Structures are given as C-alpha cells and as structure tokens.
PDB file of C-alpha atoms in Angstrom:
ATOM      1  CA  ALA L  22     124.424-101.347 152.905  1.00 58.00           C
ATOM      2  CA  SER L  23     127.093 -98.724 152.697  1.00 68.00           C
ATOM      3  CA  ALA L  24     127.990-100.682 149.570  1.00 86.00           C
ATOM      4  CA  TYR L  25     125.148 -99.855 148.143  1.00 91.00           C
ATOM      5  CA  LYS L  26     126.277 -96.341 148.096  1.00 93.00           C
ATOM      6  CA  PRO L  27     122.764 -94.859 148.319  1.00 94.00           C
ATOM      7  CA  GLU L  28     124.165 -90.985 147.831  1.00 92.00           C
ATOM      8  CA  GLU L  29     125.018 -92.324 144.497  1.00 94.00           C
ATOM      9  CA  ALA L  30     122.048 -92.941 143.473  1.00 96.00           C
ATOM     10  CA  ARG L  31     120.704 -89.313 142.899  1.00 96.00           C
ATOM     11  CA  VAL L  32     123.413 -87.610 140.474  1.00 97.00           C
ATOM     12  CA  PRO L  33     123.932 -84.494 142.092  1.00 97.00           C
ATOM     13  CA  PRO L  34     123.505 -86.005 145.759  1.00 95.00           C
ATOM     14  CA  ALA L  35     119.472 -85.152 146.789  1.00 95.00           C
ATOM     15  CA  ILE L  36     119.124 -82.073 148.456  1.00 95.00           C
ATOM     16  CA  GLN L  37     118.798 -82.493 152.141  1.00 89.00           C
ATOM     17  CA  PHE L  38     115.255 -82.356 152.802  1.00 89.00           C
ATOM     18  CA  PRO L  39     114.221 -78.196 154.373  1.00 91.00           C
ATOM     19  CA  PRO L  40     112.625 -77.454 157.080  1.00 94.00           C
ATOM     20  CA  ALA L  41     108.813 -76.573 155.950  1.00 94.00           C
ATOM     21  CA  PRO L  42     107.753 -73.038 157.215  1.00 95.00           C
ATOM     22  CA  ILE L  43     104.893 -74.624 158.756  1.00 96.00           C
ATOM     23  CA  SER L  44     103.955 -78.345 160.173  1.00 96.00           C
ATOM     24  CA  LYS L  45     100.466 -78.172 159.621  1.00 98.00           C
ATOM     25  CA  PHE L  46      97.845 -76.195 157.126  1.00 98.00           C
ATOM     26  CA  LYS L  47      94.486 -76.754 155.052  1.00 98.00           C
ATOM     27  CA  ILE L  48      94.529 -77.489 151.777  1.00 99.00           C
ATOM     28  CA  ALA L  49      91.889 -76.350 149.331  1.00 99.00           C
ATOM     29  CA  LEU L  50      91.131 -78.242 145.870  1.00 99.00           C
ATOM     30  CA  CYS L  51      88.390 -76.243 144.068  1.00 98.00           C
ATOM     31  CA  GLN L  52      87.034 -78.601 141.583  1.00 98.00           C
ATOM     32  CA  LEU L  53      84.874 -75.827 139.067  1.00 98.00           C
ATOM     33  CA  SER L  54      82.560 -76.158 136.380  1.00 98.00           C
ATOM     34  CA  VAL L  55      83.649 -74.705 133.533  1.00 98.00           C
ATOM     35  CA  THR L  56      81.673 -72.888 130.905  1.00 97.00           C
ATOM     36  CA  ALA L  57      82.471 -71.023 127.499  1.00 97.00           C
ATOM     37  CA  ASP L  58      82.100 -68.190 129.209  1.00 98.00           C
ATOM     38  CA  LYS L  59      85.173 -66.711 130.250  1.00 98.00           C
ATOM     39  CA  GLU L  60      84.198 -64.148 132.623  1.00 98.00           C
ATOM     40  CA  ARG L  61      82.191 -66.296 134.378  1.00 98.00           C
ATOM     41  CA  ASN L  62      85.117 -68.957 135.148  1.00 98.00           C
ATOM     42  CA  ILE L  63      87.085 -66.421 136.394  1.00 98.00           C
ATOM     43  CA  ALA L  64      84.226 -64.854 138.876  1.00 98.00           C
ATOM     44  CA  HIS L  65      83.496 -68.194 139.436  1.00 98.00           C
ATOM     45  CA  ALA L  66      87.139 -69.127 140.298  1.00 98.00           C
ATOM     46  CA  ARG L  67      87.197 -65.750 142.723  1.00 98.00           C
ATOM     47  CA  LYS L  68      83.918 -66.860 144.649  1.00 98.00           C
ATOM     48  CA  ALA L  69      85.426 -70.580 145.304  1.00 98.00           C
ATOM     49  CA  ILE L  70      88.936 -69.265 146.495  1.00 98.00           C
ATOM     50  CA  GLU L  71      87.072 -66.963 148.590  1.00 98.00           C
ATOM     51  CA  GLU L  72      85.302 -69.724 150.068  1.00 98.00           C
ATOM     52  CA  ALA L  73      87.872 -71.731 150.748  1.00 98.00           C
ATOM     53  CA  ALA L  74      89.882 -68.751 152.695  1.00 98.00           C
ATOM     54  CA  GLU L  75      87.149 -68.500 154.633  1.00 98.00           C
ATOM     55  CA  LYS L  76      87.445 -72.020 155.704  1.00 98.00           C
ATOM     56  CA  GLY L  77      90.996 -71.518 156.607  1.00 98.00           C
ATOM     57  CA  ALA L  78      92.764 -73.075 153.367  1.00 98.00           C
ATOM     58  CA  GLN L  79      96.360 -71.464 153.690  1.00 98.00           C
ATOM     59  CA  LEU L  80      96.717 -73.329 150.190  1.00 99.00           C
ATOM     60  CA  VAL L  81      94.394 -73.361 147.477  1.00 99.00           C
ATOM     61  CA  VAL L  82      94.749 -75.111 144.291  1.00 99.00           C
ATOM     62  CA  LEU L  83      92.342 -74.802 141.222  1.00 99.00           C
ATOM     63  CA  PRO L  84      91.754 -77.047 138.051  1.00 98.00           C
ATOM     64  CA  GLU L  85      93.585 -77.826 134.774  1.00 98.00           C
ATOM     65  CA  ILE L  86      92.079 -75.026 132.179  1.00 98.00           C
ATOM     66  CA  TRP L  87      89.865 -73.536 134.617  1.00 98.00           C
ATOM     67  CA  ASN L  88      89.158 -70.500 132.317  1.00 98.00           C
ATOM     68  CA  SER L  89      88.262 -72.306 129.111  1.00 98.00           C
ATOM     69  CA  PRO L  90      86.722 -75.184 127.401  1.00 98.00           C
ATOM     70  CA  TYR L  91      89.238 -77.780 127.126  1.00 97.00           C
ATOM     71  CA  SER L  92      90.073 -78.075 123.271  1.00 97.00           C
ATOM     72  CA  ASN L  93      92.169 -76.804 120.650  1.00 97.00           C
ATOM     73  CA  ASP L  94      89.733 -74.302 118.870  1.00 97.00           C
ATOM     74  CA  SER L  95      89.562 -72.883 122.533  1.00 98.00           C
ATOM     75  CA  PHE L  96      93.185 -72.911 123.625  1.00 98.00           C
ATOM     76  CA  PRO L  97      94.040 -69.549 121.149  1.00 98.00           C
ATOM     77  CA  VAL L  98      91.012 -68.175 121.856  1.00 98.00           C
ATOM     78  CA  TYR L  99      90.900 -67.809 125.841  1.00 98.00           C
ATOM     79  CA  ALA L 100      94.733 -67.970 125.610  1.00 98.00           C
ATOM     80  CA  GLU L 101      96.396 -64.827 127.724  1.00 98.00           C
ATOM     81  CA  ASP L 102      99.859 -63.358 128.160  1.00 98.00           C
ATOM     82  CA  ILE L 103     100.566 -63.924 131.343  1.00 98.00           C
ATOM     83  CA  ASP L 104     104.333 -61.902 131.214  1.00 97.00           C
ATOM     84  CA  ALA L 105     102.155 -58.702 130.351  1.00 96.00           C
ATOM     85  CA  GLY L 106      99.772 -59.233 133.212  1.00 94.00           C
ATOM     86  CA  GLY L 107      97.341 -56.482 133.855  1.00 95.00           C
ATOM     87  CA  ASP L 108      94.183 -56.540 131.386  1.00 96.00           C
ATOM     88  CA  ALA L 109      96.101 -58.742 128.977  1.00 97.00           C
ATOM     89  CA  SER L 110      95.756 -61.743 132.310  1.00 98.00           C
ATOM     90  CA  PRO L 111      92.551 -61.022 133.577  1.00 98.00           C
ATOM     91  CA  SER L 112      92.855 -64.907 134.776  1.00 98.00           C
ATOM     92  CA  SER L 113      96.301 -64.430 136.525  1.00 98.00           C
ATOM     93  CA  SER L 114      95.554 -60.640 137.455  1.00 98.00           C
ATOM     94  CA  MET L 115      92.886 -62.061 139.734  1.00 98.00           C
ATOM     95  CA  LEU L 116      94.836 -64.642 141.154  1.00 98.00           C
ATOM     96  CA  SER L 117      97.287 -62.460 142.163  1.00 98.00           C
ATOM     97  CA  GLU L 118      94.993 -59.894 143.708  1.00 98.00           C
ATOM     98  CA  ILE L 119      93.219 -62.529 145.676  1.00 98.00           C
ATOM     99  CA  ALA L 120      96.352 -64.240 146.606  1.00 98.00           C
ATOM    100  CA  ARG L 121      97.302 -60.888 147.827  1.00 98.00           C
ATOM    101  CA  SER L 122      94.065 -59.581 149.912  1.00 98.00           C
ATOM    102  CA  ARG L 123      93.974 -63.219 151.240  1.00 98.00           C
ATOM    103  CA  GLN L 124      97.721 -63.552 152.310  1.00 98.00           C
ATOM    104  CA  ILE L 125      96.830 -67.498 151.344  1.00 98.00           C
ATOM    105  CA  THR L 126      98.968 -69.456 148.328  1.00 98.00           C
ATOM    106  CA  ILE L 127      97.426 -70.407 145.427  1.00 99.00           C
ATOM    107  CA  VAL L 128      98.854 -72.926 142.995  1.00 99.00           C
ATOM    108  CA  GLY L 129      96.695 -71.587 140.141  1.00 98.00           C
ATOM    109  CA  GLY L 130      95.263 -74.599 138.210  1.00 98.00           C
ATOM    110  CA  SER L 131      96.510 -74.095 134.526  1.00 98.00           C
ATOM    111  CA  ILE L 132      95.761 -71.245 131.772  1.00 98.00           C
ATOM    112  CA  PRO L 133      95.817 -71.219 127.836  1.00 98.00           C
ATOM    113  CA  GLU L 134      99.397 -68.883 127.448  1.00 98.00           C
ATOM    114  CA  ARG L 135     100.047 -67.202 124.540  1.00 98.00           C
ATOM    115  CA  SER L 136     104.106 -66.053 124.158  1.00 97.00           C
ATOM    116  CA  SER L 137     105.237 -64.624 121.192  1.00 94.00           C
ATOM    117  CA  ASP L 138     103.480 -67.032 118.749  1.00 95.00           C
ATOM    118  CA  ARG L 139     103.635 -69.744 120.816  1.00 98.00           C
ATOM    119  CA  LEU L 140     101.198 -71.429 122.753  1.00 98.00           C
ATOM    120  CA  TYR L 141     101.467 -73.424 126.575  1.00 98.00           C
ATOM    121  CA  ASN L 142      99.394 -75.037 128.943  1.00 98.00           C
ATOM    122  CA  THR L 143     100.537 -73.446 131.736  1.00 98.00           C
ATOM    123  CA  CYS L 144     100.117 -72.758 135.748  1.00 98.00           C
ATOM    124  CA  CYS L 145     101.045 -70.023 137.876  1.00 98.00           C
ATOM    125  CA  VAL L 146     101.887 -70.294 141.540  1.00 98.00           C
ATOM    126  CA  PHE L 147     101.312 -66.888 143.428  1.00 98.00           C
ATOM    127  CA  GLY L 148     102.463 -66.154 147.061  1.00 98.00           C
ATOM    128  CA  THR L 149     100.841 -64.648 149.804  1.00 98.00           C
ATOM    129  CA  ASP L 150     102.140 -61.085 148.742  1.00 98.00           C
ATOM    130  CA  GLY L 151     100.291 -61.910 145.639  1.00 98.00           C
ATOM    131  CA  LYS L 152     103.679 -62.154 143.054  1.00 98.00           C
ATOM    132  CA  LEU L 153     103.997 -64.541 140.498  1.00 98.00           C
ATOM    133  CA  LYS L 154     106.567 -66.991 142.468  1.00 98.00           C
ATOM    134  CA  ALA L 155     106.714 -69.617 139.644  1.00 98.00           C
ATOM    135  CA  LYS L 156     105.457 -70.696 136.065  1.00 98.00           C
ATOM    136  CA  HIS L 157     104.948 -74.019 134.813  1.00 98.00           C
ATOM    137  CA  ARG L 158     104.584 -74.890 131.314  1.00 98.00           C
ATOM    138  CA  LYS L 159     103.188 -77.973 130.640  1.00 98.00           C
ATOM    139  CA  ILE L 160     106.240 -80.308 129.994  1.00 98.00           C
ATOM    140  CA  HIS L 161     104.281 -83.488 128.923  1.00 98.00           C
ATOM    141  CA  LEU L 162     101.787 -83.087 125.800  1.00 98.00           C
ATOM    142  CA  PHE L 163      98.835 -84.817 125.788  1.00 97.00           C
ATOM    143  CA  ASP L 164      98.967 -86.786 123.184  1.00 97.00           C
ATOM    144  CA  ILE L 165      97.327 -90.174 122.822  1.00 95.00           C
ATOM    145  CA  ASP L 166      94.794 -91.897 120.779  1.00 96.00           C
ATOM    146  CA  ILE L 167      92.729 -94.934 121.898  1.00 94.00           C
ATOM    147  CA  PRO L 168      90.442 -96.217 118.939  1.00 94.00           C
ATOM    148  CA  GLY L 169      86.485 -95.852 119.764  1.00 92.00           C
ATOM    149  CA  LYS L 170      87.614 -94.235 123.249  1.00 94.00           C
ATOM    150  CA  ILE L 171      89.714 -90.774 123.336  1.00 93.00           C
ATOM    151  CA  THR L 172      91.638 -89.195 120.914  1.00 95.00           C
ATOM    152  CA  PHE L 173      93.420 -86.247 121.521  1.00 96.00           C
ATOM    153  CA  MET L 174      96.481 -84.014 120.497  1.00 97.00           C
ATOM    154  CA  GLU L 175      97.541 -80.796 122.308  1.00 97.00           C
ATOM    155  CA  SER L 176     100.527 -80.559 120.480  1.00 97.00           C
ATOM    156  CA  LYS L 177      98.370 -79.782 117.223  1.00 97.00           C
ATOM    157  CA  THR L 178      98.002 -75.953 119.062  1.00 98.00           C
ATOM    158  CA  LEU L 179     100.479 -76.314 122.064  1.00 98.00           C
ATOM    159  CA  THR L 180     104.316 -76.363 122.712  1.00 98.00           C
ATOM    160  CA  ALA L 181     105.950 -78.348 125.720  1.00 98.00           C
ATOM    161  CA  GLY L 182     107.542 -76.616 128.107  1.00 98.00           C
ATOM    162  CA  GLU L 183     111.501 -76.975 128.765  1.00 97.00           C
ATOM    163  CA  SER L 184     111.149 -77.201 132.403  1.00 97.00           C
ATOM    164  CA  PRO L 185     110.343 -78.781 135.912  1.00 98.00           C
ATOM    165  CA  THR L 186     109.113 -76.237 138.231  1.00 98.00           C
ATOM    166  CA  ILE L 187     109.848 -76.537 142.101  1.00 98.00           C
ATOM    167  CA  VAL L 188     108.817 -73.816 144.315  1.00 98.00           C
ATOM    168  CA  ASP L 189     109.658 -72.460 147.950  1.00 98.00           C
ATOM    169  CA  THR L 190     106.017 -70.641 149.159  1.00 98.00           C
ATOM    170  CA  ASP L 191     105.056 -70.044 152.793  1.00 98.00           C
ATOM    171  CA  VAL L 192     103.687 -73.941 153.215  1.00 98.00           C
ATOM    172  CA  GLY L 193     106.712 -75.704 151.625  1.00 98.00           C
ATOM    173  CA  ARG L 194     108.277 -76.862 148.807  1.00 98.00           C
ATOM    174  CA  ILE L 195     105.869 -77.433 146.088  1.00 98.00           C
ATOM    175  CA  GLY L 196     106.855 -79.189 143.054  1.00 98.00           C
ATOM    176  CA  ILE L 197     104.280 -78.639 140.038  1.00 99.00           C
ATOM    177  CA  GLY L 198     103.291 -80.920 137.166  1.00 98.00           C
ATOM    178  CA  ILE L 199     100.583 -80.214 134.967  1.00 98.00           C
ATOM    179  CA  CYS L 200      98.054 -83.474 133.984  1.00 98.00           C
ATOM    180  CA  TYR L 201      99.811 -85.815 131.355  1.00 98.00           C
ATOM    181  CA  ASP L 202     103.200 -84.796 133.597  1.00 98.00           C
ATOM    182  CA  ILE L 203     102.146 -86.798 136.493  1.00 98.00           C
ATOM    183  CA  ARG L 204     102.609 -90.237 134.397  1.00 98.00           C
ATOM    184  CA  PHE L 205     106.095 -89.212 134.242  1.00 98.00           C
ATOM    185  CA  GLN L 206     107.534 -90.802 137.523  1.00 98.00           C
ATOM    186  CA  GLU L 207     111.045 -89.425 136.739  1.00 97.00           C
ATOM    187  CA  LEU L 208     109.497 -85.986 137.544  1.00 98.00           C
ATOM    188  CA  ALA L 209     108.392 -86.469 140.758  1.00 98.00           C
ATOM    189  CA  MET L 210     111.427 -88.675 141.569  1.00 98.00           C
ATOM    190  CA  LEU L 211     113.174 -85.476 140.305  1.00 98.00           C
ATOM    191  CA  TYR L 212     111.396 -83.326 142.598  1.00 98.00           C
ATOM    192  CA  GLY L 213     111.316 -85.247 145.488  1.00 97.00           C
ATOM    193  CA  ALA L 214     115.593 -85.444 145.113  1.00 97.00           C
ATOM    194  CA  ARG L 215     114.921 -81.352 145.279  1.00 98.00           C
ATOM    195  CA  GLY L 216     113.138 -81.959 149.015  1.00 97.00           C
ATOM    196  CA  ALA L 217     109.763 -81.220 147.931  1.00 98.00           C
ATOM    197  CA  HIS L 218     107.203 -81.738 150.512  1.00 98.00           C
ATOM    198  CA  LEU L 219     104.073 -81.708 148.174  1.00 98.00           C
ATOM    199  CA  LEU L 220     103.374 -82.091 144.622  1.00 99.00           C
ATOM    200  CA  CYS L 221     100.834 -80.155 142.940  1.00 99.00           C
ATOM    201  CA  TYR L 222      98.991 -81.349 140.056  1.00 99.00           C
ATOM    202  CA  PRO L 223      96.628 -79.753 138.589  1.00 98.00           C
ATOM    203  CA  GLY L 224      94.771 -82.271 135.695  1.00 98.00           C
ATOM    204  CA  ALA L 225      91.709 -83.654 133.366  1.00 98.00           C
ATOM    205  CA  PHE L 226      91.766 -86.774 133.129  1.00 98.00           C
ATOM    206  CA  ASN L 227      88.555 -88.330 131.039  1.00 97.00           C
ATOM    207  CA  MET L 228      86.677 -90.817 131.265  1.00 97.00           C
ATOM    208  CA  THR L 229      88.444 -93.778 129.786  1.00 96.00           C
ATOM    209  CA  THR L 230      91.818 -93.533 131.873  1.00 96.00           C
ATOM    210  CA  GLY L 231      90.461 -91.706 134.723  1.00 98.00           C
ATOM    211  CA  PRO L 232      88.637 -94.697 136.459  1.00 98.00           C
ATOM    212  CA  LEU L 233      91.874 -96.715 135.862  1.00 97.00           C
ATOM    213  CA  HIS L 234      94.817 -94.218 136.664  1.00 98.00           C
ATOM    214  CA  TRP L 235      93.539 -91.301 138.248  1.00 98.00           C
ATOM    215  CA  GLU L 236      93.426 -92.143 141.897  1.00 98.00           C
ATOM    216  CA  LEU L 237      96.442 -94.526 140.589  1.00 98.00           C
ATOM    217  CA  LEU L 238      98.820 -92.613 139.329  1.00 98.00           C
ATOM    218  CA  GLN L 239      98.504 -90.088 142.567  1.00 98.00           C
ATOM    219  CA  ARG L 240      99.276 -92.969 144.925  1.00 98.00           C
ATOM    220  CA  ALA L 241     102.114 -94.278 143.048  1.00 98.00           C
ATOM    221  CA  ARG L 242     103.781 -90.348 143.082  1.00 98.00           C
ATOM    222  CA  ALA L 243     103.166 -90.695 146.466  1.00 98.00           C
ATOM    223  CA  VAL L 244     104.406 -93.633 148.323  1.00 98.00           C
ATOM    224  CA  ASP L 245     107.192 -93.921 145.426  1.00 97.00           C
ATOM    225  CA  ASN L 246     108.557 -90.422 146.492  1.00 98.00           C
ATOM    226  CA  GLN L 247     107.189 -90.501 150.648  1.00 98.00           C
ATOM    227  CA  LEU L 248     105.605 -87.312 150.532  1.00 98.00           C
ATOM    228  CA  TYR L 249     101.623 -85.527 150.104  1.00 98.00           C
ATOM    229  CA  VAL L 250     100.400 -85.370 146.507  1.00 99.00           C
ATOM    230  CA  ALA L 251      97.547 -83.011 145.578  1.00 99.00           C
ATOM    231  CA  THR L 252      94.792 -82.950 142.085  1.00 98.00           C
ATOM    232  CA  CYS L 253      92.697 -80.678 141.251  1.00 98.00           C
ATOM    233  CA  SER L 254      90.316 -81.637 137.959  1.00 98.00           C
ATOM    234  CA  PRO L 255      87.394 -79.928 137.019  1.00 98.00           C
ATOM    235  CA  ALA L 256      84.239 -80.665 137.629  1.00 98.00           C
ATOM    236  CA  ARG L 257      82.116 -83.371 135.079  1.00 98.00           C
ATOM    237  CA  ASP L 258      80.297 -81.466 131.974  1.00 97.00           C
ATOM    238  CA  ALA L 259      78.798 -84.358 130.458  1.00 96.00           C
ATOM    239  CA  GLY L 260      78.109 -82.025 127.869  1.00 95.00           C
ATOM    240  CA  ALA L 261      81.190 -80.987 126.837  1.00 95.00           C
ATOM    241  CA  GLY L 262      83.386 -81.778 124.007  1.00 94.00           C
ATOM    242  CA  TYR L 263      86.079 -83.075 126.276  1.00 96.00           C
ATOM    243  CA  VAL L 264      84.374 -84.990 129.794  1.00 97.00           C
ATOM    244  CA  ALA L 265      86.466 -84.618 132.391  1.00 98.00           C
ATOM    245  CA  TRP L 266      86.808 -87.265 135.406  1.00 98.00           C
ATOM    246  CA  GLY L 267      86.571 -85.187 138.414  1.00 98.00           C
ATOM    247  CA  HIS L 268      87.812 -86.807 141.275  1.00 98.00           C
ATOM    248  CA  SER L 269      89.988 -83.811 143.204  1.00 98.00           C
ATOM    249  CA  THR L 270      92.368 -85.732 145.653  1.00 98.00           C
ATOM    250  CA  LEU L 271      94.827 -85.189 148.645  1.00 99.00           C
ATOM    251  CA  VAL L 272      97.100 -88.164 148.751  1.00 98.00           C
ATOM    252  CA  GLY L 273      99.386 -88.564 151.836  1.00 98.00           C
ATOM    253  CA  PRO L 274     103.187 -89.966 151.906  1.00 98.00           C
ATOM    254  CA  PHE L 275     102.159 -93.332 152.939  1.00 97.00           C
ATOM    255  CA  GLY L 276      99.489 -93.589 149.836  1.00 98.00           C
ATOM    256  CA  GLU L 277      96.775 -93.152 151.554  1.00 98.00           C
ATOM    257  CA  VAL L 278      93.731 -91.019 150.615  1.00 98.00           C
ATOM    258  CA  ILE L 279      93.036 -88.651 152.787  1.00 98.00           C
ATOM    259  CA  ALA L 280      90.416 -86.534 151.236  1.00 98.00           C
ATOM    260  CA  THR L 281      88.993 -87.010 147.707  1.00 98.00           C
ATOM    261  CA  THR L 282      85.384 -86.098 146.123  1.00 98.00           C
ATOM    262  CA  GLU L 283      82.881 -87.302 143.404  1.00 98.00           C
ATOM    263  CA  HIS L 284      82.575 -85.462 139.916  1.00 98.00           C
ATOM    264  CA  ASP L 285      80.355 -82.571 140.999  1.00 98.00           C
ATOM    265  CA  GLU L 286      81.370 -78.959 141.435  1.00 98.00           C
ATOM    266  CA  THR L 287      82.506 -78.918 144.845  1.00 98.00           C
ATOM    267  CA  ILE L 288      85.706 -77.700 147.104  1.00 98.00           C
ATOM    268  CA  VAL L 289      87.769 -80.278 148.895  1.00 98.00           C
ATOM    269  CA  ILE L 290      89.222 -79.096 152.657  1.00 98.00           C
ATOM    270  CA  ALA L 291      91.805 -81.586 154.107  1.00 98.00           C
ATOM    271  CA  GLU L 292      94.727 -81.243 156.058  1.00 98.00           C
ATOM    272  CA  ILE L 293      98.570 -81.598 155.292  1.00 98.00           C
ATOM    273  CA  ASP L 294     100.754 -82.410 158.293  1.00 98.00           C
ATOM    274  CA  TYR L 295     104.512 -82.963 156.896  1.00 98.00           C
ATOM    275  CA  SER L 296     105.515 -84.612 160.207  1.00 97.00           C
ATOM    276  CA  LEU L 297     104.226 -87.901 158.813  1.00 97.00           C
ATOM    277  CA  ILE L 298     106.714 -87.149 155.722  1.00 97.00           C
ATOM    278  CA  GLU L 299     109.586 -87.831 158.477  1.00 96.00           C
ATOM    279  CA  LEU L 300     107.595 -90.455 160.091  1.00 97.00           C
ATOM    280  CA  ARG L 301     107.214 -92.046 157.265  1.00 97.00           C
ATOM    281  CA  ARG L 302     110.639 -92.089 156.277  1.00 97.00           C
ATOM    282  CA  THR L 303     112.265 -93.137 159.220  1.00 96.00           C
ATOM    283  CA  ASN L 304     109.685 -96.186 159.240  1.00 96.00           C
ATOM    284  CA  LEU L 305     110.793 -97.177 155.611  1.00 97.00           C
ATOM    285  CA  PRO L 306     114.319 -95.608 154.864  1.00 95.00           C
ATOM    286  CA  LEU L 307     114.519 -95.961 151.070  1.00 95.00           C
ATOM    287  CA  GLU L 308     116.320 -93.127 150.914  1.00 93.00           C
ATOM    288  CA  LYS L 309     119.136 -95.303 152.851  1.00 92.00           C
ATOM    289  CA  GLN L 310     118.628 -98.023 150.648  1.00 94.00           C
ATOM    290  CA  ARG L 311     118.900 -96.963 147.382  1.00 95.00           C
ATOM    291  CA  ARG L 312     120.692 -99.336 145.080  1.00 95.00           C
ATOM    292  CA  GLY L 313     123.579 -96.290 143.675  1.00 96.00           C
ATOM    293  CA  ASP L 314     125.928 -98.618 142.783  1.00 94.00           C
ATOM    294  CA  LEU L 315     123.049-100.295 140.246  1.00 96.00           C
ATOM    295  CA  TYR L 316     121.420 -97.310 139.323  1.00 97.00           C
ATOM    296  CA  GLN L 317     120.839 -93.361 139.367  1.00 96.00           C
ATOM    297  CA  LEU L 318     118.517 -90.679 138.299  1.00 97.00           C
ATOM    298  CA  VAL L 319     120.471 -87.989 137.015  1.00 97.00           C
ATOM    299  CA  ASP L 320     118.989 -84.002 137.428  1.00 97.00           C
ATOM    300  CA  VAL L 321     120.208 -82.644 134.285  1.00 96.00           C
ATOM    301  CA  GLN L 322     119.394 -78.473 135.583  1.00 94.00           C
ATOM    302  CA  ARG L 323     121.656 -79.002 138.625  1.00 94.00           C
TER     303      ARG L 323
END
C-alpha cells in the first residue's frame, strides 16, 4: 500500500482531521415557506429559528434564498448589503441577533447580496456570539436548460463567487456550498481534505432534478468523503414561478439518510455524532488507500 503514495493524492497533503469541539449535538433544518413579503419572510425565519433553539438545536440551517422569491427579477429588488449590516441588511442582522441571544450557530441559508454593482447568492455563517464567521458566495451558478422541463440562468443577474468556504464553529469545521455547488464533487473533496466534519448545502432543487438527484448527490458527497452532509430547501409552493422540491435532509458518513422530510414547511431536528466519522474511516480506510501515484486533488488556494 505504501507504493500507492496516498499522502500525495492531496496537494498539499490533507489536513489532519481536527478534533471537534463537541461530539454530539442537535441540528435543525428549517424548511421554510417563502413569500413575496420580505418582512414576513424575515419574521417567519426568526420564529422558526427560535422554535429550533427551544428544541435543543445547537446548529440551525436555513434554505437557499429564504427572504425573496427565487427569480432573476426578484434578486436585485431583495438584495442586501451584508457588509454594511444594520438597516442595509435586515436579514443578516436578524440572524446575528438571534445567534447571539440563543447562543447557537447559524448557517443562514442564502440571500441575494449586493456588493458595489454586483449581485451574489450568499450564505452567512454566524457564531454563538452573533459575529459573522464566514460568507460563502455561490461558486457554481445555476445555468441549465432542459427543454420542456426547466430553464434558468442565474448568470443573467448573479456573479459567481471566487472562493471555497470552510469555517470553524462551536459545532465543528463546516464546509459551505449553495445548491448547484453540490454537483461539483471536487469542492466537497477539497473541504474533506481541509478537515471538514460537516458539509452544509442550502439549496432549492426543482421538480425536474429534485426527484432524480437531490438525495443522490447528498449521499454521494457524504460517502465519498466520509463525513456528514446537511441540506435545507424552501418548502414547496406549487403556485410559485420556481417550484422547489423540498426534502431537506441530513446524511451520515456512511451515506445513510439520518433524517429527512417531504415538501411541506417543517423543521427537521436530528442528532449528529462525530464519532461515527472516525468509525467509518476505520471501517473503510480510504485515506490510506488513495493512489497518489496515479492522481491528485490540487487545492489551489492552499
């Protein structure tokens, strides 16, 4: 096996898997209904986070584009200046305040972000002190065309992010992706090589690709990298211009579905046990079996 040079399959070599600050905790996936009323959406998300915290969740995940309808027409109208904060970003201000008051970690789904003359699809991660710990701008824009089924071009209004996002929190090291990012296994592999315990993908798969690929991709990213994957979708609104598939899910490091739901509004509460990561990596020692003599994953930023 040593001839395979497994340490050379990651360039630079994979970061040693870090000890998590907590072994077991509850995660909440808030599958929210979204309307055209932004103030209502913010208040509604706040109520769901409060409920999740009361049920013992230490990590709360929100859906992709939860403060706005999902449409190119809406993104510029609902966009917020996250860096300015305060009244310029009521959505992120709410998340910051409730993270601090409830002392929970929040992966804040995503909202349209305005920065100078550009718009981004952006996820904010807040720590238990209410401070913004990370900001992930969707790297892979959702530009697809399946004739007679679904056509959407995020690039008409949005700019692609330029950086992977991995963040150390009170509930472990988390890699962030948004919806379409989940299709690109290299990003998940990169997060795995950077020592992530958990990957979070706020997403809004549609009625065409959702039934086929949503769960499949989550399980693939989890089993390939032997870590946890959590996704959070908006609830389905059959009358919306873009109809979300729903089915927010938590997948374990063996590719097992730990908790999921259907398409209605709900809060999924489940337990994450990081000791299972070590167990599965002992059962299947992929890291020691990689063929660094044949292939490499190159982490450009490292």
